[in-house]
CSV table of C-alpha atoms in Angstrom, one decimal:
chain,number,residue,atom,x,y,z
A,1,ASN,CA,98.3,86.6,120.3
A,2,ALA,CA,95.9,88.3,118.0
A,3,GLY,CA,98.4,90.4,116.0
A,4,VAL,CA,97.0,93.5,114.4
A,5,THR,CA,93.2,93.8,114.9
A,6,GLN,CA,91.1,96.3,112.9
A,7,THR,CA,87.5,97.1,113.6
A,8,PRO,CA,85.0,97.3,112.0
A,9,LYS,CA,85.6,95.1,109.0
A,10,PHE,CA,83.0,96.9,106.9
A,11,GLN,CA,81.3,100.3,107.3
A,12,VAL,CA,78.9,102.5,105.3
A,13,LEU,CA,78.7,106.2,106.1
A,14,LYS,CA,76.9,109.1,104.7
A,15,THR,CA,78.8,112.2,103.5
A,16,GLY,CA,79.6,114.5,106.4
A,17,GLN,CA,79.5,111.8,109.1
A,18,SER,CA,82.4,111.2,111.3
A,19,MET,CA,83.8,107.9,112.6
A,20,THR,CA,86.8,106.3,114.1
A,21,LEU,CA,88.5,103.2,112.6
A,22,GLN,CA,90.1,101.2,115.4
A,23,CYS,CA,93.5,99.5,115.3
A,24,ALA,CA,95.0,97.5,118.1
A,25,GLN,CA,98.1,95.3,118.4
A,26,ASP,CA,99.2,93.1,121.2
A,27,MET,CA,102.8,92.6,120.2
A,28,ASN,CA,104.2,95.6,122.0
A,29,HIS,CA,105.2,97.2,118.7
A,30,GLU,CA,106.5,100.8,118.7
A,31,TYR,CA,105.7,101.6,115.1
A,32,MET,CA,102.2,101.8,113.7
A,33,SER,CA,100.8,103.2,110.5
A,34,TRP,CA,97.6,103.6,108.5
A,35,TYR,CA,97.3,103.1,104.8
A,36,ARG,CA,94.5,103.3,102.3
A,37,GLN,CA,94.2,101.3,99.2
A,38,ASP,CA,92.0,102.3,96.2
A,39,PRO,CA,91.0,99.9,93.5
A,40,GLY,CA,93.9,98.8,91.3
A,41,MET,CA,96.4,100.8,93.3
A,42,GLY,CA,99.1,100.2,95.9
A,43,LEU,CA,98.8,101.3,99.5
A,44,ARG,CA,99.3,104.9,100.3
A,45,LEU,CA,100.4,106.1,103.7
A,46,ILE,CA,98.0,108.3,105.6
A,47,HIS,CA,99.6,108.7,109.1
A,48,TYR,CA,102.2,106.9,111.1
A,49,SER,CA,103.5,106.8,114.7
A,50,VAL,CA,107.0,105.9,115.9
A,51,GLY,CA,105.9,105.5,119.5
A,52,ALA,CA,103.3,106.6,122.0
A,53,GLY,CA,102.7,110.3,121.9
A,54,ILE,CA,104.4,110.7,118.5
A,55,THR,CA,102.5,110.9,115.2
A,56,ASP,CA,103.4,112.3,111.8
A,57,GLN,CA,101.8,112.7,108.4
A,58,GLY,CA,102.2,110.4,105.4
A,59,GLU,CA,101.4,110.9,101.8
A,60,VAL,CA,97.7,111.5,102.0
A,61,PRO,CA,96.8,112.9,105.5
A,62,ASN,CA,94.1,115.4,104.6
A,63,GLY,CA,90.7,114.6,106.1
A,64,TYR,CA,92.2,112.2,108.7
A,65,ASN,CA,93.4,112.6,112.3
A,66,VAL,CA,95.3,110.2,114.5
A,67,SER,CA,96.5,109.9,118.1
A,68,ARG,CA,98.7,107.5,119.9
A,69,SER,CA,98.0,107.6,123.6
A,70,THR,CA,99.0,104.0,124.2
A,71,THR,CA,101.5,101.6,122.6
A,72,GLU,CA,98.7,99.2,121.7
A,73,ASP,CA,96.1,101.5,120.0
A,74,PHE,CA,96.3,103.8,117.0
A,75,PRO,CA,92.8,105.0,115.9
A,76,LEU,CA,92.2,106.8,112.7
A,77,ARG,CA,89.4,109.5,112.7
A,78,LEU,CA,87.5,110.7,109.7
A,79,LEU,CA,86.3,114.1,110.7
A,80,SER,CA,83.7,114.7,107.9
A,81,ALA,CA,83.5,111.8,105.6
A,82,ALA,CA,83.6,112.4,101.8
A,83,PRO,CA,83.0,110.0,98.9
A,84,SER,CA,86.7,110.3,98.0
A,85,GLN,CA,87.5,108.5,101.2
A,86,THR,CA,85.8,105.4,100.1
A,87,SER,CA,88.6,102.9,100.3
A,88,VAL,CA,90.1,99.9,102.1
A,89,TYR,CA,92.0,101.0,105.1
A,90,PHE,CA,94.9,98.9,106.5
A,91,CYS,CA,96.7,99.3,109.8
A,92,ALA,CA,100.2,98.0,110.3
A,93,SER,CA,102.8,97.7,113.1
A,94,SER,CA,106.4,96.7,113.7
A,95,TYR,CA,108.6,96.3,116.7
A,96,SER,CA,111.2,98.8,115.6
A,97,ARG,CA,112.6,100.5,112.6
A,98,GLY,CA,114.0,98.2,110.0
A,99,LEU,CA,111.8,95.3,111.0
A,100,PRO,CA,108.9,93.9,109.0
A,101,GLN,CA,105.5,95.5,109.4
A,102,HIS,CA,102.5,93.3,110.2
A,103,PHE,CA,99.2,94.3,108.6
A,104,GLY,CA,95.7,93.9,109.8
A,105,ASP,CA,92.9,92.5,107.6
A,106,GLY,CA,91.6,95.9,106.7
A,107,THR,CA,88.4,98.0,107.0
A,108,ARG,CA,86.3,98.4,103.9
A,109,LEU,CA,84.7,101.8,104.1
A,110,SER,CA,82.0,103.1,101.7
A,111,ILE,CA,80.8,106.7,101.8
A,112,LEU,CA,77.6,107.6,100.1
B,1,ASP,CA,105.8,109.4,95.0
B,2,ALA,CA,106.7,105.7,94.7
B,3,LYS,CA,110.4,105.1,94.6
B,4,THR,CA,110.1,101.8,92.8
B,5,THR,CA,109.0,100.6,89.3
B,6,GLN,CA,107.8,97.1,88.6
B,7,PRO,CA,106.2,95.3,85.6
B,8,THR,CA,102.5,95.4,85.8
B,9,SER,CA,102.1,91.6,85.4
B,10,MET,CA,103.9,88.4,85.0
B,11,ASP,CA,103.1,84.7,84.4
B,12,CYS,CA,104.9,81.7,85.8
B,13,ALA,CA,104.4,78.0,85.4
B,14,GLU,CA,103.7,76.0,88.6
B,15,GLY,CA,107.0,74.5,89.9
B,16,ARG,CA,109.2,76.9,88.1
B,17,ALA,CA,111.1,79.8,89.6
B,18,ALA,CA,109.4,83.2,89.5
B,19,ASN,CA,111.8,86.1,89.1
B,20,LEU,CA,110.2,89.4,89.9
B,21,PRO,CA,112.3,92.5,89.0
B,22,CYS,CA,112.2,95.9,90.6
B,23,ASN,CA,113.9,99.2,89.8
B,24,HIS,CA,114.8,101.6,92.6
B,25,SER,CA,117.4,103.8,91.0
B,26,THR,CA,116.9,106.7,93.4
B,27,ILE,CA,117.2,104.7,96.6
B,28,SER,CA,119.3,106.3,99.4
B,29,GLY,CA,122.0,104.6,101.4
B,30,ASN,CA,119.9,104.1,104.5
B,31,GLU,CA,116.7,102.9,102.7
B,32,TYR,CA,115.8,99.2,102.8
B,33,VAL,CA,114.2,97.2,100.0
B,34,TYR,CA,111.2,95.3,101.2
B,35,TRP,CA,108.9,92.8,99.4
B,36,TYR,CA,105.3,92.2,100.4
B,37,ARG,CA,102.5,90.4,98.6
B,38,GLN,CA,98.8,90.8,98.7
B,39,ILE,CA,96.5,87.9,98.0
B,40,HIS,CA,93.0,88.9,96.9
B,41,SER,CA,92.1,91.8,99.2
B,42,GLN,CA,93.8,90.6,102.3
B,43,GLY,CA,96.3,92.7,104.2
B,44,PRO,CA,99.8,92.7,102.7
B,45,GLN,CA,102.1,89.8,103.8
B,46,TYR,CA,105.8,90.4,104.5
B,47,ILE,CA,108.1,88.3,102.4
B,48,ILE,CA,111.7,89.5,102.7
B,49,HIS,CA,113.9,92.6,103.0
B,50,GLY,CA,117.5,93.7,102.5
B,51,LEU,CA,119.8,96.6,102.5
B,52,LYS,CA,122.7,95.7,100.3
B,53,ASN,CA,123.4,92.0,100.7
B,54,ASN,CA,121.5,89.2,99.1
B,55,GLU,CA,119.0,87.6,101.5
B,56,THR,CA,117.2,84.2,101.6
B,57,ASN,CA,114.5,82.9,103.9
B,58,GLU,CA,111.9,80.1,103.8
B,59,MET,CA,109.7,82.0,101.3
B,60,ALA,CA,112.1,83.6,98.8
B,61,SER,CA,115.4,85.0,97.9
B,62,LEU,CA,116.3,88.6,97.3
B,63,ILE,CA,119.1,89.6,95.0
B,64,ILE,CA,120.2,93.3,95.2
B,65,THR,CA,122.6,94.7,92.6
B,66,GLU,CA,125.9,96.0,93.8
B,67,ASP,CA,124.8,99.6,93.0
B,68,ARG,CA,121.5,99.0,94.8
B,69,LYS,CA,119.5,100.4,91.9
B,70,SER,CA,117.6,97.3,91.3
B,71,SER,CA,116.6,94.0,92.9
B,72,THR,CA,115.0,90.7,92.0
B,73,LEU,CA,112.6,88.6,94.2
B,74,ILE,CA,112.9,84.9,93.5
B,75,LEU,CA,110.3,82.4,94.4
B,76,PRO,CA,112.2,79.2,93.7
B,77,HIS,CA,109.3,76.8,93.1
B,78,ALA,CA,106.1,78.8,92.5
B,79,THR,CA,102.8,77.2,93.4
B,80,LEU,CA,99.2,78.3,92.6
B,81,ARG,CA,99.0,79.8,96.1
B,82,ASP,CA,101.7,82.2,95.1
B,83,THR,CA,99.3,84.0,92.7
B,84,ALA,CA,99.2,87.5,94.2
B,85,VAL,CA,100.2,91.1,93.7
B,86,TYR,CA,103.9,91.6,94.7
B,87,TYR,CA,105.1,94.9,96.0
B,88,CYS,CA,108.7,96.1,95.9
B,89,ILE,CA,108.9,98.8,98.5
B,90,VAL,CA,111.5,101.2,99.7
B,91,ARG,CA,111.5,101.7,103.5
B,92,VAL,CA,112.6,105.0,104.8
B,93,SER,CA,113.8,104.3,108.3
B,94,GLU,CA,115.6,107.0,110.2
B,95,TYR,CA,115.1,109.3,113.2
B,96,ASN,CA,111.4,109.5,114.0
B,97,THR,CA,110.5,108.3,110.5
B,98,ASP,CA,109.4,104.9,109.4
B,99,LYS,CA,107.6,104.7,106.1
B,100,LEU,CA,106.8,102.0,103.6
B,101,ILE,CA,106.4,103.7,100.2
B,102,PHE,CA,104.3,101.4,98.0
B,103,GLY,CA,104.2,101.3,94.2
B,104,THR,CA,101.5,99.6,92.1
B,105,GLY,CA,103.1,96.2,92.3
B,106,THR,CA,103.4,93.2,89.9
B,107,ARG,CA,100.5,90.9,89.5
B,108,LEU,CA,101.9,87.4,89.4
B,109,GLN,CA,99.8,84.7,87.9
B,110,VAL,CA,101.0,81.1,88.5
B,111,PHE,CA,99.4,78.7,86.1
B,112,PRO,CA,99.2,74.8,86.2
Protein backbone atom coordinates (compact mmCIF):
# COMPACT_ATOMS: atom_id res chain seq x y z
CA ASN A 1 0.00 0.00 0.00
CA ALA A 2 1.97 2.99 -1.28
CA GLY A 3 -0.49 5.76 -0.33
CA VAL A 4 -0.21 8.88 -2.50
CA THR A 5 2.66 8.75 -4.98
CA GLN A 6 3.90 11.82 -6.79
CA THR A 7 6.34 11.83 -9.69
CA PRO A 8 8.77 13.32 -10.40
CA LYS A 9 10.20 14.51 -7.06
CA PHE A 10 12.23 17.25 -8.73
CA GLN A 11 11.98 18.96 -12.11
CA VAL A 12 13.57 21.93 -13.83
CA LEU A 13 11.83 23.45 -16.82
CA LYS A 14 12.42 26.31 -19.17
CA THR A 15 9.83 29.03 -19.60
CA GLY A 16 7.22 27.97 -22.14
CA GLN A 17 7.73 24.25 -21.75
CA SER A 18 4.85 22.02 -20.81
CA MET A 19 4.82 19.07 -18.48
CA THR A 20 2.58 16.81 -16.44
CA LEU A 21 2.97 16.16 -12.73
CA GLN A 22 1.73 12.70 -11.88
CA CYS A 23 -0.28 11.73 -8.83
CA ALA A 24 -1.54 8.24 -8.08
CA GLN A 25 -3.21 6.71 -5.04
CA ASP A 26 -3.92 3.07 -4.31
CA MET A 27 -6.44 3.56 -1.51
CA ASN A 28 -9.56 3.76 -3.71
CA HIS A 29 -10.09 7.35 -2.61
CA GLU A 30 -12.80 9.38 -4.30
CA TYR A 31 -11.43 12.82 -3.53
CA MET A 32 -8.16 14.14 -4.88
CA SER A 33 -6.64 17.60 -5.02
CA TRP A 34 -3.56 19.56 -6.02
CA TYR A 35 -1.93 22.29 -3.95
CA ARG A 36 1.05 24.51 -4.42
CA GLN A 37 3.24 25.85 -1.66
CA ASP A 38 5.45 28.87 -2.06
CA PRO A 39 8.23 29.76 0.39
CA GLY A 40 6.94 30.82 3.79
CA MET A 41 3.33 30.30 2.82
CA GLY A 42 0.61 27.78 3.42
CA LEU A 43 -0.77 25.53 0.73
CA ARG A 44 -3.07 26.94 -1.92
CA LEU A 45 -5.59 24.80 -3.72
CA ILE A 46 -5.16 24.59 -7.50
CA HIS A 47 -7.75 22.03 -8.63
CA TYR A 48 -9.68 19.24 -7.01
CA SER A 49 -11.84 16.27 -7.96
CA VAL A 50 -14.72 14.68 -6.05
CA GLY A 51 -14.67 11.56 -8.23
CA ALA A 52 -13.73 10.15 -11.61
CA GLY A 53 -14.88 12.44 -14.40
CA ILE A 54 -15.50 15.42 -12.07
CA THR A 55 -13.02 18.24 -11.53
CA ASP A 56 -13.30 21.80 -10.31
CA GLN A 57 -11.13 24.84 -9.77
CA GLY A 58 -9.57 25.88 -6.50
CA GLU A 59 -8.04 29.18 -5.47
CA VAL A 60 -5.24 29.42 -8.07
CA PRO A 61 -6.22 27.42 -11.18
CA ASN A 62 -4.80 29.67 -13.90
CA GLY A 63 -2.08 28.02 -15.98
CA TYR A 64 -2.98 24.50 -14.88
CA ASN A 65 -5.25 21.78 -16.24
CA VAL A 66 -6.40 18.55 -14.64
CA SER A 67 -8.37 15.48 -15.63
CA ARG A 68 -9.67 12.50 -13.69
CA SER A 69 -10.27 9.59 -16.02
CA THR A 70 -9.70 6.97 -13.32
CA THR A 71 -10.17 6.87 -9.56
CA GLU A 72 -6.45 6.26 -9.04
CA ASP A 73 -4.84 9.02 -11.09
CA PHE A 74 -5.08 12.80 -11.02
CA PRO A 75 -2.42 14.40 -13.24
CA LEU A 76 -1.69 18.13 -13.18
CA ARG A 77 -0.65 19.73 -16.47
CA LEU A 78 1.31 22.92 -16.87
CA LEU A 79 0.44 24.16 -20.34
CA SER A 80 3.19 26.78 -20.79
CA ALA A 81 5.46 27.02 -17.77
CA ALA A 82 6.18 30.43 -16.27
CA PRO A 83 8.70 31.39 -13.56
CA SER A 84 5.76 32.27 -11.27
CA GLN A 85 4.89 28.57 -11.23
CA THR A 86 8.12 27.71 -9.45
CA SER A 87 6.83 26.02 -6.33
CA VAL A 88 6.41 22.79 -4.44
CA TYR A 89 3.33 20.89 -5.58
CA PHE A 90 1.44 18.51 -3.32
CA CYS A 91 -1.24 16.03 -4.26
CA ALA A 92 -3.74 14.77 -1.68
CA SER A 93 -6.58 12.27 -1.50
CA SER A 94 -9.30 11.16 0.87
CA TYR A 95 -11.87 8.37 0.89
CA SER A 96 -14.84 10.66 1.16
CA ARG A 97 -15.96 14.09 2.25
CA GLY A 98 -15.25 14.86 5.87
CA LEU A 99 -12.40 12.37 6.17
CA PRO A 100 -8.72 13.28 6.44
CA GLN A 101 -6.71 13.91 3.32
CA HIS A 102 -3.46 12.03 2.77
CA PHE A 103 -0.68 14.00 1.13
CA GLY A 104 2.12 12.90 -1.14
CA ASP A 105 5.74 13.92 -0.60
CA GLY A 106 5.59 16.70 -3.19
CA THR A 107 7.17 17.68 -6.50
CA ARG A 108 9.70 20.48 -6.40
CA LEU A 109 9.43 22.41 -9.65
CA SER A 110 11.77 25.15 -10.82
CA ILE A 111 11.08 27.16 -13.95
CA LEU A 112 13.91 29.17 -15.42
CA ASP B 1 -8.99 33.71 1.32
CA ALA B 2 -7.93 31.81 4.40
CA LYS B 3 -10.70 31.43 6.92
CA THR B 4 -8.41 31.00 9.91
CA THR B 5 -5.91 33.12 11.79
CA GLN B 6 -3.10 31.72 13.91
CA PRO B 7 -0.07 33.15 15.70
CA THR B 8 2.99 33.12 13.51
CA SER B 9 5.17 31.25 15.98
CA MET B 10 5.21 29.67 19.42
CA ASP B 11 7.74 28.02 21.70
CA CYS B 12 7.20 25.10 24.04
CA ALA B 13 9.48 23.25 26.45
CA GLU B 14 9.91 19.55 25.86
CA GLY B 15 7.53 17.51 28.00
CA ARG B 16 5.11 20.37 28.51
CA ALA B 17 1.74 20.77 26.84
CA ALA B 18 1.67 22.83 23.67
CA ASN B 19 -1.55 24.80 23.20
CA LEU B 20 -1.98 26.17 19.70
CA PRO B 21 -4.87 28.61 19.23
CA CYS B 22 -6.84 29.26 16.07
CA ASN B 23 -9.50 31.81 15.22
CA HIS B 24 -12.17 30.91 12.65
CA SER B 25 -14.87 33.46 13.39
CA THR B 26 -16.51 33.18 9.93
CA ILE B 27 -16.86 29.40 9.93
CA SER B 28 -20.16 28.05 8.62
CA GLY B 29 -22.27 25.35 10.21
CA ASN B 30 -21.19 22.60 7.83
CA GLU B 31 -17.48 23.39 7.84
CA TYR B 32 -15.05 21.23 9.77
CA VAL B 33 -11.95 22.40 11.60
CA TYR B 34 -8.90 20.37 10.65
CA TRP B 35 -5.36 20.43 11.97
CA TYR B 36 -2.36 19.37 9.95
CA ARG B 37 1.34 19.77 10.53
CA GLN B 38 4.25 20.00 8.17
CA ILE B 39 7.73 18.94 9.21
CA HIS B 40 10.51 20.50 7.13
CA SER B 41 9.29 20.34 3.54
CA GLN B 42 7.42 17.06 3.78
CA GLY B 43 3.79 16.70 2.82
CA PRO B 44 1.31 17.85 5.48
CA GLN B 45 0.39 15.24 8.05
CA TYR B 46 -3.15 14.94 9.37
CA ILE B 47 -3.51 15.39 13.15
CA ILE B 48 -7.15 15.72 14.13
CA HIS B 49 -10.46 17.25 13.08
CA GLY B 50 -13.84 18.20 14.53
CA LEU B 51 -17.14 19.85 13.78
CA LYS B 52 -18.45 21.08 17.12
CA ASN B 53 -17.48 18.56 19.78
CA ASN B 54 -14.11 18.24 21.42
CA GLU B 55 -12.01 15.44 19.99
CA THR B 56 -9.05 13.41 21.18
CA ASN B 57 -6.82 10.88 19.47
CA GLU B 58 -3.39 9.39 20.05
CA MET B 59 -1.67 12.51 18.78
CA ALA B 60 -3.59 15.43 20.22
CA SER B 61 -6.79 16.94 21.58
CA LEU B 62 -8.96 19.50 19.85
CA ILE B 63 -11.05 21.91 21.87
CA ILE B 64 -13.69 23.87 19.92
CA THR B 65 -15.55 26.72 21.60
CA GLU B 66 -19.31 26.47 21.85
CA ASP B 67 -19.83 29.24 19.30
CA ARG B 68 -17.30 27.47 17.01
CA LYS B 69 -15.43 30.72 16.40
CA SER B 70 -12.16 29.43 17.75
CA SER B 71 -10.34 26.24 18.68
CA THR B 72 -7.20 25.03 20.38
CA LEU B 73 -4.97 22.13 19.45
CA ILE B 74 -3.30 20.54 22.46
CA LEU B 75 -0.20 18.37 22.24
CA PRO B 76 -0.17 17.01 25.78
CA HIS B 77 3.56 16.20 26.08
CA ALA B 78 5.51 17.95 23.36
CA THR B 79 8.70 16.35 22.08
CA LEU B 80 11.46 17.71 19.89
CA ARG B 81 9.94 15.79 16.98
CA ASP B 82 6.80 17.91 17.30
CA THR B 83 8.72 20.91 15.99
CA ALA B 84 6.80 21.79 12.82
CA VAL B 85 4.42 24.24 11.21
CA TYR B 86 0.87 23.60 12.40
CA TYR B 87 -2.03 24.52 10.17
CA CYS B 88 -5.55 25.13 11.39
CA ILE B 89 -7.81 24.63 8.40
CA VAL B 90 -11.45 24.98 7.55
CA ARG B 91 -12.74 22.21 5.37
CA VAL B 92 -15.60 23.10 3.08
CA SER B 93 -17.31 19.77 2.48
CA GLU B 94 -20.65 19.78 0.70
CA TYR B 95 -22.22 18.63 -2.54
CA ASN B 96 -19.45 18.21 -5.14
CA THR B 97 -17.10 20.37 -3.09
CA ASP B 98 -14.29 19.28 -0.83
CA LYS B 99 -11.68 21.92 -0.08
CA LEU B 100 -9.05 22.44 2.56
CA ILE B 101 -8.41 26.17 2.91
CA PHE B 102 -4.96 26.64 4.41
CA GLY B 103 -3.67 29.69 6.25
CA THR B 104 -0.02 30.44 6.97
CA GLY B 105 0.15 28.31 10.11
CA THR B 106 1.99 28.48 13.43
CA ARG B 107 5.62 27.52 13.59
CA LEU B 108 6.02 25.55 16.83
CA GLN B 109 9.52 25.24 18.19
CA VAL B 110 9.95 22.66 20.95
CA PHE B 111 13.13 23.22 22.94
CA PRO B 112 14.97 20.89 25.36
